[in-house]
Every structure is written in C-alpha cells, then in structure tokens.
Amino acid sequence: MRKPEELRSFRWFGPDTLRGFGHRSRLKQLGYRREDFTGRPVIAIINTWSEINPCHLHLRERAESVKRGVWQAGGFPVEIPAFSITEMYMKPSPMLYRNLLAMDTEESLRSLPVDGAVLMGGCDKTTPGLLMGAISMDLPAIYLPAGPMLRGNWNGRPLGSGTDSLKFWTERCAGNITAEDWSDIENGIARSPGFCMTMGTASTMTALAEALGLTMPGASSIPAADSNHARMAMNCGTRIVEMVWEDRKPSSILTRESFENAITVDMAIGGSTNAMIHLVAMAGRCGIQLELPLFGKISRRAPVLADIRPSGRFLMEDFFYAGGLVALMGEIRDLLHLDCATVNGKTLGENLAAARIHNPEVIRTRANPLFTSGGTTVLYGSLAPDGAVIKTSAADPKLLKHTGPAVVFQDYNDMDARLNSADLNVTADSVLVLRNAGPLGGPGMPEWGMLPIPEKLLARGVRDMVRISDARMSGTAYGTCVLHVSPESWIGGPLALVEEGDPISLDVESGRLDLVVSGAELERRRARWVKPARRYERGYMALYGERVTQAHRGCDFDFLAGDAGTPEPEIH
Ligand code: FES
C-alpha cells in the first residue's frame, strides 16, 4: 500500500513552495478545502460525453455516480472531458480519430495532477482509444462501458442497430417494404441511451475490455438504461481509489495471456472484425506483438456461443438477462487463462466462480454452439500478402469457397456511380472489389466493406456475394465480405493491380485469398501503377498520413506503439 505522500498528485499539492501554493489555491477557488484533496487519491473521470454522441447521452449522470463512489472511498474526483468519437456522425471515418483520443487521454493523464482514472466510453472507437492512452500512461485505471441501448422495436418486432437497418434497407431497395414502414423503423430502432445493441464493435470492444480484466466483472453487458449501470458506475468510483493505494496499473493486469483471453472471447461472442485491429494496437502499447495467425489459431478452437445479431438472433439486452459476459466466459473457462489479474483484485477465474447461463437460447452451451469454431478467419494469399479477414459467422456458407470474375471499383465514388447502372457487367458469381478504402486510401479505413448488392441482382433475389476491400466493416454488418486487405491498394498492395474480369479465388477453409493472374502479368501491371499524390499538407490529417501503420499492425501511429513509458512532467 502506498502512503499519501507517495501519491503522484502530492507532487502538485504537497510541497510548501510557490507552485504548491498556486495548485492548492486554485482548488480552493473551486470551493474545496485543503484536506479534501491533499494526500487523497485524485481520480480523473475521463468523460467522452458529447451532445452529438447519443451512445454516451447518459455519461454525465454516470460521472456523478462515479464521483459519489470516489468520495465515499476517500478520494477526490475530477471530471475531465475527452474527445468524443461519435460513430454515426464523424466523417470520413471515426477510425481516423481513435489515435487522437488515445493521445488526448494519455496527455491529460500525464499533464494533470491525477493518481488514477475511470475511463467512460463505449461507442466503437472510444473503448480502444481510451484504453490505448491509459495503457501508455500506465496509471491505475478502470474502464466504465457506456452499455448497450435497449432493444429496438417495430410493430412488436425487435430491431437491432445497424444489422436491421441494413437488412430493411435492402428490402426497401428490393421494393418489399414501404416508405411508411421505413419511417416507422427509423422511429423505433434507437430508443434509449447507450451504444448499438447488436454484437457490433461497441459491444465487442467493451466485452473485450472486460475479458482483459479492465472493467468491473459483468460491467460490459449491463444496458445503459438499467439501474444496475448506475450502481456499477459507483462501484468503479470506490474501486479505483483502492487501486491507487494498491498501485494496480494496466501493466500489472495486461499480459500476452490476457490478450489471448480477449481473442478467445472475441471468437465466442462472434465479435466485430474491427476488434482485430484494435487488439493489435492495444497490445502494441504493452509491447506485445499480436500476429494475425494467432487470431486464426484461436478462432479454430473457440466456438461461437453468443446467439446475438448479426451472427445470431438476439440482442444485447437479451444477452444481459441470459447472464451476460460472465456467463459466457464461464462456459468457456477451459479455453481461458484463469489466473489473469483483473481490476477488482481477483483473478479472472475467481470472478467466474458463480457464472451461470440463465437462457441457453441466447448464450449457447458448449454442447449446442451457434458455430463450432470462431466467427473470424484470417486469410493470406497473392491478393493479401500481409493478411485479410472475413467474419465467417455472418457470411453465406455457400460462398466460403468461391471463384468468380472481379468487378472493380476504383473508390467509393466510382462504386456509388456505377453499382446500379443497367450496363454493369455483374452476376451473382461476380466478386465485387473496392479499392482505396484502407488506412490511407479511405482515409481511416471507413466501414465500406459491406458493399451493397447491385439492385438488378437484388430484384433477382440475390442477398449475398463475395465482396473484397481494404476497408473495415461495421460490426453490425453481415455478408461474405473480405476486409482489411493488407497492404492496402493506396500504397500499391495487390488489390491495386486487379483488373475487371480477373478470377479471384476465396477459400476460407484453407485460409486463402488469391488473384488468379500470373506473376509476370502482375509485374507488368505493377510497372504501370502510379502512386497517388499526397492528400493532406497540414493538420492532424497530415500527421495521420505520415505515421499511421497498416491494418495488420493495428493502424496505430508508429511513434505511439511500444511500452517505452511516458515520462512524468517536471513541475517548476
Ligand atoms: Fe455508437 Fe453504434 S453508433 S456504438
């Protein structure tokens, strides 16, 4: 246990110096007494609340619950706003800004007089962004997931974020539902605070934060609107104060084994493909290199047990009532490293001791999995020398071994202009290829990977095709979509060399993605390829363009990866 004078914040508030006087007098200006903050753990509540982030609508109230917990445990809470990445509105892609949030978090924690942090987020990129920053700063930290919203509702039918928007939009394009139906769906699909309640990136990443041991047990499954959520927030407040005294930092929790647990859980929940990029980046901040084949290896041994859309039938609210992530992890405990540490001071195994599934329809048992092996497959081949991924659990099984002629779109605008034209030479066997949608090409790897099915094929009843891009795909999306092709086309990856009609072969079972064109022909095409001009000359985008890594390396900035540590500021 640390002593009060060993607290980091004591460097600001303890010394009998002119600077110490300044630091204390300004907290007194806020109405606090010296004994309120001196020698007490100062807890940063890093809040990604914003009026334009509906997923975090309730986080101001939750910050008050955290504060109550911090005060009761003898700490001193300070709420600090952080860059709010709102998935729905931020263009061209919110992924561009994950690293900015990570820097914001790291630098706020580094430069301010705080001893520990409660990190409040949940909307897709906010979880990895907050955690990457906190990992690099390595102060005691708890992640507080915003929680999923309640089920959507349309005429008594449950609606799932993203998944059902995509599904019913397809039906609308096919003329099967009316404009009035579509308007009613718009009214019913998002009806409470919280993040997308399918197993999209938000539900996936918060579950993985829990699997890593960075949340209170059970926290990631609690719906945002449930009063359990406010009590969990208060528990985060009391626990973080204890963690500061114990000096329990991310570096004492995160290990290669805890990341293997997260990958195992990712497979068992049928998690978003985006998790692969984020886990690689988060592990990179710990100095742990996660290679894509590890995901493939774990995927083969971990069954999918969460029957949640888009892979399954139910929604996150059902998952919570069925026992939540604790119940799911209990069912795969033999596949997990149970001695990994967690923020509550117990091992993962101890936290799972009472795990029980309440509804085996929603959280399947090992005897009755949704899929016998994991939801994600890593592909390599002449089209993806550094790897690509496919969410097999959300794909049409008939297309998992397929060879077809390429229909190539140079970029999103080209696809938008030509996809539905009557003279597009496309059949259900074609392979749709979208390029210039990767980390630099997008830029920011937008979630364009679920390319729409051309309307003339929709009218013929086609609902899935093989689609290939260097983009990402929303975790709520579905279909036979090969994503994250690396290296990306913008920097001359083989995707840049595909020509109309080239045969492309996908073989998920053998983990292959190949462009069936001779090496000599590809060399001729490479000699003709022209590197695109640099796009941004100033600002964050210029920094991003210079320093972001490719998908298989997590899209972190090269200068932020690694565990070299962040120096403490001098106080003069
Ligand atoms: Fe925030 Fe989906 S829009 S999680």
Coordinates of C-alpha atoms and ligand atoms in Angstrom, one line a residue:
M1 CA 0.0 0.0 0.0
R2 CA 1.2 3.4 -0.9
K3 CA 1.5 6.3 1.6
P4 CA -0.3 9.6 1.0
E5 CA 3.0 11.4 0.3
E6 CA 3.8 8.8 -2.4
L7 CA 0.8 9.8 -4.4
R8 CA 1.5 11.3 -7.8
S9 CA -0.8 14.2 -7.1
F10 CA 1.2 15.0 -3.9
R11 CA 3.9 16.4 -6.3
W12 CA 1.4 19.2 -7.2
F13 CA -0.4 19.7 -3.9
G14 CA 2.0 18.7 -1.1
P15 CA 5.1 20.9 -1.4
D16 CA 5.4 24.1 0.6
T17 CA 6.5 26.0 -2.5
L18 CA 5.2 28.8 -4.6
R19 CA 4.0 26.3 -7.2
G20 CA 2.3 24.1 -4.5
F21 CA 0.6 27.3 -3.2
G22 CA -0.7 28.0 -6.7
H23 CA -2.0 24.5 -7.2
R24 CA -3.8 24.4 -3.8
S25 CA -5.2 28.0 -4.0
R26 CA -6.9 27.2 -7.3
L27 CA -8.7 24.1 -6.0
K28 CA -9.8 26.3 -3.1
Q29 CA -11.1 28.7 -5.7
L30 CA -13.3 25.8 -6.7
G31 CA -14.7 25.6 -3.2
Y32 CA -12.6 22.7 -1.8
R33 CA -10.7 22.5 1.5
R34 CA -7.0 21.6 1.6
E35 CA -7.9 18.3 3.4
D36 CA -10.3 17.4 0.5
F37 CA -7.5 16.8 -2.0
T38 CA -4.1 16.7 -0.3
G39 CA -2.9 13.2 0.4
R40 CA -6.0 11.7 -1.2
P41 CA -6.1 9.8 -4.5
V42 CA -7.1 12.3 -7.2
I43 CA -9.3 10.4 -9.7
A44 CA -9.7 11.6 -13.3
I45 CA -13.1 10.7 -14.7
I46 CA -12.3 10.8 -18.4
N47 CA -15.7 11.5 -19.9
T48 CA -16.4 11.2 -23.7
W49 CA -19.9 12.7 -23.2
S50 CA -21.0 15.0 -26.0
E51 CA -24.3 16.3 -27.2
I52 CA -23.7 14.8 -30.6
N53 CA -22.9 11.4 -29.2
P54 CA -26.2 9.6 -28.5
C55 CA -24.4 6.5 -27.3
H56 CA -23.0 8.5 -24.4
L57 CA -26.1 10.5 -23.6
H58 CA -26.1 9.3 -20.0
L59 CA -22.4 9.7 -19.2
R60 CA -22.8 13.0 -17.4
E61 CA -25.2 11.3 -14.9
R62 CA -22.9 8.3 -14.6
A63 CA -19.9 10.6 -13.9
E64 CA -21.9 11.8 -10.8
S65 CA -22.3 8.2 -9.7
V66 CA -18.6 7.6 -10.1
K67 CA -17.9 10.8 -8.1
R68 CA -20.1 9.5 -5.3
G69 CA -18.1 6.3 -5.1
V70 CA -14.8 8.2 -5.2
W71 CA -15.8 10.5 -2.3
Q72 CA -17.1 7.6 -0.2
A73 CA -13.8 5.8 -0.6
G74 CA -11.8 8.8 0.4
G75 CA -10.7 10.0 -3.0
F76 CA -11.0 13.3 -4.8
P77 CA -12.8 13.1 -8.2
V78 CA -12.2 15.4 -11.1
E79 CA -14.3 15.1 -14.3
I80 CA -12.2 15.7 -17.4
P81 CA -13.8 15.9 -20.9
A82 CA -12.1 13.9 -23.7
F83 CA -12.5 14.0 -27.5
S84 CA -15.8 12.2 -28.2
I85 CA -15.7 10.0 -31.2
T86 CA -19.3 9.6 -32.3
E87 CA -19.5 6.8 -34.8
M88 CA -22.7 7.9 -36.6
Y89 CA -21.6 11.4 -37.5
M90 CA -17.8 11.7 -37.8
K91 CA -16.6 11.8 -41.4
P92 CA -14.9 10.5 -43.4
S93 CA -14.3 7.8 -40.8
P94 CA -14.3 7.9 -37.0
M95 CA -11.4 5.4 -37.1
L96 CA -9.2 8.4 -38.1
Y97 CA -9.6 9.8 -34.7
R98 CA -9.1 6.7 -32.4
N99 CA -5.4 7.6 -32.1
L100 CA -6.3 11.3 -31.4
L101 CA -8.5 10.2 -28.5
A102 CA -5.6 7.9 -27.3
M103 CA -3.2 10.9 -27.4
D104 CA -5.8 13.1 -25.6
T105 CA -6.2 10.5 -22.9
E106 CA -2.5 9.9 -22.4
E107 CA -1.6 13.6 -22.3
S108 CA -4.5 14.6 -20.0
L109 CA -3.4 11.9 -17.5
R110 CA 0.2 12.8 -17.9
S111 CA 0.0 16.5 -17.6
L112 CA -2.6 16.8 -14.8
P113 CA -2.3 16.0 -11.0
V114 CA -4.2 12.7 -11.1
D115 CA -3.4 9.3 -9.5
G116 CA -5.9 7.1 -11.3
A117 CA -8.6 7.2 -13.9
V118 CA -12.1 6.0 -14.6
L119 CA -12.5 5.9 -18.4
M120 CA -16.0 6.4 -19.7
G121 CA -16.8 5.4 -23.3
G122 CA -18.4 2.7 -25.4
C123 CA -19.2 4.0 -28.8
D124 CA -16.9 1.9 -31.1
K125 CA -13.5 3.7 -31.2
T126 CA -13.8 5.2 -27.8
T127 CA -13.0 1.9 -26.0
P128 CA -9.7 1.3 -27.7
G129 CA -8.9 5.0 -27.9
L130 CA -9.3 5.5 -24.1
L131 CA -7.6 2.2 -23.3
M132 CA -4.6 2.8 -25.6
G133 CA -3.9 6.2 -23.9
A134 CA -4.4 4.8 -20.4
I135 CA -2.1 1.8 -21.2
S136 CA 0.6 4.1 -22.4
M137 CA 0.3 6.4 -19.3
D138 CA 0.1 3.4 -17.0
L139 CA -1.8 4.9 -14.1
P140 CA -4.3 2.8 -12.2
A141 CA -7.4 2.8 -14.4
I142 CA -10.9 1.2 -14.7
Y143 CA -12.9 1.1 -17.9
L144 CA -16.6 2.0 -17.5
P145 CA -18.5 0.8 -20.5
A146 CA -21.5 3.0 -21.5
G147 CA -23.6 -0.1 -22.0
P148 CA -25.9 -1.1 -24.9
M149 CA -29.2 0.6 -25.6
L150 CA -32.5 -1.2 -25.2
R151 CA -33.8 -3.4 -28.0
G152 CA -35.3 -1.5 -30.9
N153 CA -39.0 -2.1 -31.7
W154 CA -41.0 -2.0 -34.9
N155 CA -44.6 -3.2 -34.7
G156 CA -43.6 -5.6 -31.9
R157 CA -40.6 -7.0 -33.7
P158 CA -37.2 -6.4 -32.0
L159 CA -34.9 -4.3 -34.1
G160 CA -31.1 -4.4 -33.9
S161 CA -28.8 -1.4 -34.6
G162 CA -27.1 -1.5 -37.9
T163 CA -28.0 -5.1 -38.7
D164 CA -31.7 -4.4 -39.2
S165 CA -31.1 -1.0 -40.8
L166 CA -29.0 -2.8 -43.5
K167 CA -31.5 -5.6 -43.8
F168 CA -34.6 -3.5 -44.2
W169 CA -32.8 -1.0 -46.5
T170 CA -32.0 -4.0 -48.7
E171 CA -35.7 -4.9 -48.6
R172 CA -36.7 -1.4 -49.4
C173 CA -34.4 -1.3 -52.4
A174 CA -35.9 -4.5 -53.5
G175 CA -39.4 -2.9 -53.2
N176 CA -40.5 -5.2 -50.3
I177 CA -41.3 -2.6 -47.7
T178 CA -42.9 0.9 -48.0
A179 CA -41.6 4.3 -47.2
E180 CA -44.0 4.4 -44.2
D181 CA -42.6 1.1 -42.9
W182 CA -39.1 2.6 -43.3
S183 CA -40.1 5.7 -41.3
D184 CA -41.5 3.6 -38.5
I185 CA -38.3 1.6 -38.4
E186 CA -36.4 4.9 -38.1
N187 CA -38.6 5.9 -35.1
G188 CA -38.1 2.6 -33.3
I189 CA -34.5 1.5 -33.9
A190 CA -32.8 3.7 -31.3
R191 CA -34.9 4.4 -28.3
S192 CA -32.7 4.8 -25.2
P193 CA -29.2 6.0 -24.2
G194 CA -26.4 3.5 -24.9
F195 CA -24.5 2.1 -27.8
C196 CA -25.5 -0.2 -30.6
M197 CA -27.2 -3.2 -29.1
T198 CA -26.1 -5.8 -31.7
M199 CA -22.8 -7.5 -31.4
G200 CA -21.2 -4.6 -33.2
T201 CA -17.8 -3.0 -32.5
A202 CA -19.1 -1.3 -29.3
S203 CA -20.5 -4.4 -27.7
T204 CA -17.4 -6.3 -28.9
M205 CA -14.8 -3.9 -27.6
T206 CA -16.5 -3.4 -24.2
A207 CA -16.7 -7.2 -23.8
L208 CA -13.0 -7.4 -24.7
A209 CA -12.2 -4.7 -22.2
E210 CA -13.9 -6.9 -19.6
A211 CA -12.1 -10.1 -20.8
L212 CA -8.8 -8.2 -20.5
G213 CA -9.7 -7.6 -16.8
L214 CA -10.1 -3.8 -17.2
T215 CA -13.8 -3.5 -16.1
M216 CA -15.7 -4.5 -13.0
P217 CA -16.9 -8.1 -13.5
G218 CA -20.1 -8.1 -15.5
A219 CA -19.9 -4.4 -16.4
S220 CA -19.8 -4.7 -20.1
S221 CA -23.2 -6.4 -20.5
I222 CA -25.4 -4.0 -18.4
P223 CA -27.8 -2.0 -20.6
A224 CA -27.2 1.7 -20.3
A225 CA -30.8 2.4 -19.1
D226 CA -30.7 -0.3 -16.3
S227 CA -30.2 1.0 -12.7
N228 CA -27.5 -1.7 -12.3
H229 CA -25.5 0.5 -14.6
A230 CA -25.5 3.5 -12.2
R231 CA -24.5 1.2 -9.3
M232 CA -21.7 -0.3 -11.4
A233 CA -20.5 3.3 -12.0
M234 CA -20.5 4.0 -8.3
N235 CA -18.5 0.8 -7.7
C236 CA -16.0 1.9 -10.3
G237 CA -15.5 5.1 -8.2
T238 CA -14.9 3.2 -4.9
R239 CA -12.7 0.6 -6.5
I240 CA -10.4 3.0 -8.4
V241 CA -9.4 4.7 -5.1
E242 CA -8.4 1.3 -3.7
M243 CA -6.5 0.6 -6.9
V244 CA -4.5 3.8 -6.5
W245 CA -3.4 2.7 -2.9
E246 CA -2.6 -0.7 -4.3
D247 CA -0.7 0.8 -7.3
R248 CA -2.6 -1.6 -9.5
K249 CA -1.8 -0.4 -13.0
P250 CA -2.6 -1.7 -16.5
S251 CA 0.9 -3.1 -16.7
S252 CA 0.2 -5.3 -13.7
I253 CA -3.0 -6.6 -15.4
L254 CA -2.3 -6.9 -19.1
T255 CA -0.2 -9.8 -20.4
R256 CA 0.0 -11.9 -23.5
E257 CA -2.3 -14.4 -21.8
S258 CA -4.9 -11.7 -21.1
F259 CA -4.9 -10.7 -24.8
E260 CA -5.3 -14.4 -25.7
N261 CA -8.3 -14.4 -23.4
A262 CA -9.7 -11.3 -25.3
I263 CA -9.2 -13.0 -28.6
T264 CA -10.9 -16.2 -27.4
V265 CA -13.9 -14.2 -26.1
D266 CA -14.0 -12.2 -29.4
M267 CA -14.5 -15.5 -31.2
A268 CA -17.0 -16.9 -28.7
I269 CA -19.2 -13.7 -28.9
G270 CA -19.0 -13.7 -32.8
G271 CA -17.3 -10.3 -32.3
S272 CA -16.7 -7.5 -34.8
T273 CA -13.8 -7.8 -37.2
N274 CA -12.7 -4.4 -36.0
A275 CA -11.6 -6.0 -32.8
M276 CA -8.6 -7.5 -34.5
I277 CA -7.2 -4.1 -35.4
H278 CA -7.9 -2.6 -32.0
L279 CA -6.5 -5.6 -30.1
V280 CA -3.3 -5.5 -32.1
A281 CA -3.0 -1.8 -31.4
M282 CA -3.8 -2.1 -27.7
A283 CA -1.3 -5.0 -27.3
G284 CA 1.3 -2.9 -29.1
R285 CA 1.0 -0.3 -26.4
C286 CA 2.0 -3.0 -23.9
G287 CA 5.0 -4.1 -26.1
I288 CA 3.1 -7.3 -27.0
Q289 CA 3.0 -8.2 -30.7
L290 CA -0.2 -10.0 -31.7
E291 CA 0.2 -11.6 -35.1
L292 CA -2.9 -12.2 -37.2
P293 CA -2.3 -16.0 -37.4
L294 CA -2.9 -16.1 -33.6
F295 CA -6.5 -14.9 -34.2
G296 CA -6.9 -17.7 -36.8
K297 CA -5.5 -20.3 -34.4
I298 CA -7.7 -19.3 -31.5
S299 CA -10.7 -19.0 -33.9
R300 CA -10.4 -22.6 -34.8
R301 CA -10.7 -23.8 -31.2
A302 CA -13.3 -21.3 -29.8
P303 CA -17.0 -22.0 -30.5
V304 CA -19.4 -19.1 -31.1
L305 CA -21.8 -19.2 -28.1
A306 CA -23.5 -15.8 -28.2
D307 CA -26.6 -16.0 -30.4
I308 CA -26.6 -12.3 -31.0
R309 CA -27.1 -10.4 -34.3
P310 CA -25.5 -10.1 -36.8
S311 CA -24.3 -13.7 -36.4
G312 CA -27.3 -14.9 -34.4
R313 CA -30.9 -14.0 -33.4
F314 CA -30.9 -11.9 -30.2
L315 CA -29.8 -8.6 -28.9
M316 CA -27.5 -7.3 -26.1
E317 CA -30.5 -6.8 -23.7
D318 CA -31.3 -10.5 -24.0
F319 CA -27.6 -11.3 -23.5
F320 CA -27.6 -9.4 -20.2
Y321 CA -30.7 -11.2 -19.0
A322 CA -29.2 -14.6 -20.0
G323 CA -26.2 -13.9 -17.7
G324 CA -24.0 -11.6 -19.8
L325 CA -20.4 -12.0 -20.5
V326 CA -19.6 -13.6 -17.1
A327 CA -21.9 -16.5 -18.0
L328 CA -20.4 -16.8 -21.5
M329 CA -16.8 -16.8 -20.1
G330 CA -17.9 -19.3 -17.5
E331 CA -18.9 -21.7 -20.3
I332 CA -15.5 -21.4 -22.0
R333 CA -13.4 -21.3 -18.8
D334 CA -11.3 -24.2 -20.0
L335 CA -10.2 -22.1 -23.0
L336 CA -9.2 -19.1 -20.9
H337 CA -6.2 -18.3 -18.8
L338 CA -8.0 -18.1 -15.4
D339 CA -5.1 -16.8 -13.4
C340 CA -5.0 -13.4 -15.2
A341 CA -5.4 -10.4 -13.0
T342 CA -8.4 -8.0 -13.1
V343 CA -9.2 -4.6 -11.8
N344 CA -11.2 -5.8 -8.8
G345 CA -8.1 -7.5 -7.4
K346 CA -9.3 -11.0 -8.1
T347 CA -8.3 -13.4 -10.9
L348 CA -10.5 -13.9 -13.9
G349 CA -11.2 -17.5 -12.6
E350 CA -12.3 -16.1 -9.2
N351 CA -14.7 -13.7 -10.9
L352 CA -16.2 -16.5 -13.0
A353 CA -16.7 -18.8 -10.0
A354 CA -20.5 -18.2 -9.8
A355 CA -21.1 -17.9 -13.6
R356 CA -24.4 -19.4 -14.7
I357 CA -26.3 -19.2 -18.0
H358 CA -29.9 -18.3 -17.4
N359 CA -31.1 -18.7 -21.0
P360 CA -29.3 -21.2 -23.2
E361 CA -31.1 -20.0 -26.3
V362 CA -29.2 -16.7 -26.1
I363 CA -25.9 -17.9 -24.6
R364 CA -25.5 -21.4 -26.0
T365 CA -23.8 -24.2 -24.1
R366 CA -20.7 -25.9 -25.4
A367 CA -23.0 -28.9 -26.3
N368 CA -25.1 -26.7 -28.6
P369 CA -22.9 -23.9 -30.1
L370 CA -24.1 -21.4 -32.7
F371 CA -20.9 -22.3 -34.7
T372 CA -18.4 -24.9 -33.7
S373 CA -15.4 -22.7 -34.4
G374 CA -14.8 -19.0 -34.2
G375 CA -16.6 -16.3 -36.2
T376 CA -13.5 -14.8 -37.8
T377 CA -11.0 -16.3 -40.3
V378 CA -7.7 -14.8 -41.3
L379 CA -6.8 -15.1 -45.0
Y380 CA -3.5 -14.9 -46.8
G381 CA -2.6 -15.2 -50.5
S382 CA -1.5 -13.4 -53.5
L383 CA -4.2 -10.8 -53.0
A384 CA -3.4 -10.3 -49.3
P385 CA 0.3 -10.9 -48.6
D386 CA 0.0 -9.3 -45.1
G387 CA -3.4 -10.7 -44.4
A388 CA -7.2 -10.0 -44.7
V389 CA -10.1 -11.1 -42.5
I390 CA -13.6 -12.4 -43.0
K391 CA -16.4 -12.8 -40.5
T392 CA -17.5 -16.3 -41.4
S393 CA -20.2 -16.4 -38.9
A394 CA -22.1 -13.6 -40.7
A395 CA -21.4 -14.9 -44.2
D396 CA -23.4 -17.2 -46.6
P397 CA -21.7 -20.6 -46.1
K398 CA -22.2 -21.4 -49.8
L399 CA -19.8 -18.6 -50.7
L400 CA -17.0 -19.5 -48.4
K401 CA -15.3 -21.4 -51.2
H402 CA -15.9 -19.4 -54.4
T403 CA -14.1 -18.3 -57.5
G404 CA -15.5 -15.5 -59.7
P405 CA -14.7 -12.7 -62.0
A406 CA -13.8 -9.3 -60.5
V407 CA -15.9 -6.3 -60.8
V408 CA -13.6 -3.5 -59.8
F409 CA -14.5 -0.1 -58.3
Q410 CA -11.6 2.4 -58.1
D411 CA -13.0 4.1 -55.0
Y412 CA -16.3 4.7 -53.1
N413 CA -17.5 7.4 -55.5
D414 CA -16.9 5.1 -58.5
M415 CA -18.9 2.4 -56.8
D416 CA -21.7 4.8 -56.0
A417 CA -21.9 6.0 -59.6
R418 CA -21.8 2.6 -61.3
L419 CA -23.1 -0.1 -58.9
N420 CA -26.7 0.2 -60.0
S421 CA -26.2 1.1 -63.7
A422 CA -28.0 -1.2 -66.1
D423 CA -24.9 -2.0 -68.1
L424 CA -22.7 -3.1 -65.1
N425 CA -21.3 -6.5 -66.1
V426 CA -22.2 -8.3 -62.9
T427 CA -23.8 -11.6 -61.9
A428 CA -24.3 -13.4 -58.6
D429 CA -21.0 -15.1 -59.1
S430 CA -19.0 -11.9 -59.6
V431 CA -16.6 -10.8 -56.9
L432 CA -17.1 -7.1 -56.1
V433 CA -13.8 -5.3 -55.4
L434 CA -13.5 -1.9 -53.8
R435 CA -10.1 -0.2 -53.6
N436 CA -8.7 2.9 -52.0
A437 CA -10.7 2.4 -48.8
G438 CA -7.8 1.4 -46.4
P439 CA -6.0 3.3 -43.6
L440 CA -4.5 5.9 -46.1
G441 CA -6.9 5.4 -49.1
G442 CA -10.1 6.0 -47.2
P443 CA -8.6 7.6 -45.3
G444 CA -9.2 5.9 -42.0
M445 CA -10.5 2.6 -43.3
P446 CA -14.1 3.6 -43.4
E447 CA -16.8 0.9 -42.8
W448 CA -17.5 0.5 -46.5
G449 CA -16.6 -3.2 -46.6
M450 CA -20.2 -4.4 -46.9
L451 CA -20.5 -3.3 -50.5
P452 CA -24.2 -3.1 -51.5
I453 CA -25.6 -5.8 -53.7
P454 CA -26.4 -4.2 -57.2
E455 CA -30.2 -3.5 -57.4
K456 CA -30.6 -5.7 -60.5
L457 CA -29.3 -8.7 -58.6
L458 CA -31.5 -7.8 -55.5
A459 CA -34.5 -7.9 -57.7
R460 CA -33.5 -11.4 -58.7
G461 CA -33.3 -12.4 -55.0
V462 CA -29.6 -12.2 -54.6
R463 CA -28.8 -11.3 -51.0
D464 CA -25.1 -12.1 -50.6
M465 CA -22.0 -12.0 -52.9
V466 CA -18.2 -12.2 -52.3
R467 CA -17.0 -8.6 -51.7
I468 CA -13.4 -7.7 -51.1
S469 CA -11.8 -4.4 -50.0
D470 CA -9.1 -2.8 -47.8
A471 CA -11.9 -1.2 -45.8
R472 CA -13.4 -2.2 -42.5
M473 CA -17.0 -3.3 -42.0
S474 CA -19.4 -2.3 -39.2
G475 CA -19.6 -5.0 -36.6
T476 CA -23.3 -4.9 -37.1
A477 CA -23.0 -5.7 -40.8
Y478 CA -23.1 -9.1 -42.4
G479 CA -22.3 -10.9 -45.7
T480 CA -19.4 -12.6 -47.4
C481 CA -17.1 -9.6 -47.1
V482 CA -13.3 -9.9 -47.1
L483 CA -11.9 -6.9 -45.2
H484 CA -8.7 -5.3 -44.1
V485 CA -6.7 -6.5 -47.2
S486 CA -3.1 -5.6 -46.4
P487 CA -1.1 -3.9 -47.7
E488 CA -3.8 -1.6 -48.9
S489 CA -4.3 -0.5 -52.6
W490 CA -3.3 3.1 -51.9
I491 CA 0.3 2.1 -51.3
G492 CA 0.3 -0.4 -54.2
G493 CA -0.9 -3.6 -52.5
P494 CA -2.0 -6.3 -55.0
L495 CA -5.6 -5.0 -54.7
A496 CA -4.4 -2.0 -56.8
L497 CA -3.5 -4.4 -59.6
V498 CA -6.8 -6.2 -60.0
E499 CA -8.5 -5.7 -63.4
E500 CA -12.1 -6.2 -64.5
G501 CA -12.8 -9.9 -65.1
D502 CA -9.7 -11.3 -63.3
P503 CA -10.6 -14.5 -61.5
I504 CA -10.4 -14.2 -57.7
S505 CA -10.5 -17.2 -55.5
L506 CA -11.7 -17.3 -51.9
D507 CA -11.2 -20.5 -49.9
V508 CA -12.0 -19.9 -46.2
E509 CA -11.3 -23.4 -45.1
S510 CA -7.7 -23.2 -46.3
G511 CA -7.4 -19.6 -45.4
R512 CA -6.6 -18.4 -48.9
L513 CA -7.4 -15.3 -51.0
D514 CA -5.8 -15.3 -54.4
L515 CA -5.8 -13.3 -57.5
V516 CA -5.6 -15.9 -60.3
V517 CA -3.3 -14.0 -62.6
S518 CA 0.3 -14.9 -63.5
G519 CA 3.2 -13.3 -61.6
A520 CA 4.6 -12.0 -64.9
E521 CA 1.4 -10.2 -65.7
L522 CA 1.2 -8.7 -62.2
E523 CA 4.7 -7.4 -62.6
R524 CA 3.7 -5.7 -65.9
R525 CA 0.8 -4.1 -64.1
R526 CA 2.9 -3.0 -61.2
A527 CA 5.3 -1.3 -63.5
R528 CA 2.4 0.8 -64.9
W529 CA 0.9 1.6 -61.4
V530 CA 1.1 5.3 -60.4
K531 CA 1.4 6.2 -56.8
P532 CA -1.4 8.5 -55.7
A533 CA -0.4 12.1 -54.8
R534 CA -0.2 13.0 -51.1
R535 CA -3.5 14.3 -50.0
Y536 CA -3.1 16.5 -46.8
E537 CA -0.4 19.0 -46.2
R538 CA -1.4 20.3 -42.8
G539 CA -3.0 19.5 -39.5
Y540 CA -3.9 16.2 -37.9
M541 CA -4.6 14.6 -41.3
A542 CA -1.1 15.2 -42.4
L543 CA 0.3 13.6 -39.3
Y544 CA -2.1 10.7 -39.8
G545 CA -1.0 10.3 -43.4
E546 CA 2.7 10.2 -42.4
R547 CA 2.6 7.9 -39.3
V548 CA -0.3 5.5 -39.4
T549 CA 0.5 1.8 -39.8
Q550 CA -1.3 -0.7 -41.9
A551 CA -4.3 -2.8 -40.7
H552 CA -2.2 -5.9 -39.7
R553 CA -0.2 -3.6 -37.4
G554 CA -3.3 -2.1 -35.8
C555 CA -3.4 1.3 -37.5
D556 CA -1.6 2.9 -34.5
F557 CA 0.8 5.7 -35.1
D558 CA 4.3 4.2 -35.3
F559 CA 5.6 6.7 -32.7
L560 CA 2.9 5.7 -30.1
A561 CA 3.4 1.9 -30.2
G562 CA 5.6 0.1 -27.7
D563 CA 6.0 0.1 -23.9
A564 CA 8.8 2.6 -23.6
G565 CA 6.8 4.5 -21.0
T566 CA 5.7 8.1 -20.8
P567 CA 7.9 10.5 -18.8
E568 CA 6.4 12.3 -15.9
P569 CA 6.3 16.1 -16.3
E570 CA 8.7 18.3 -14.4
I571 CA 6.9 20.7 -12.0
H572 CA 8.6 24.1 -11.8
Ligands
FES1 FE1 -22.2 4.4 -31.2 FE2 -23.0 2.3 -32.8 S1 -23.2 4.5 -33.1 S2 -21.9 2.3 -31.0

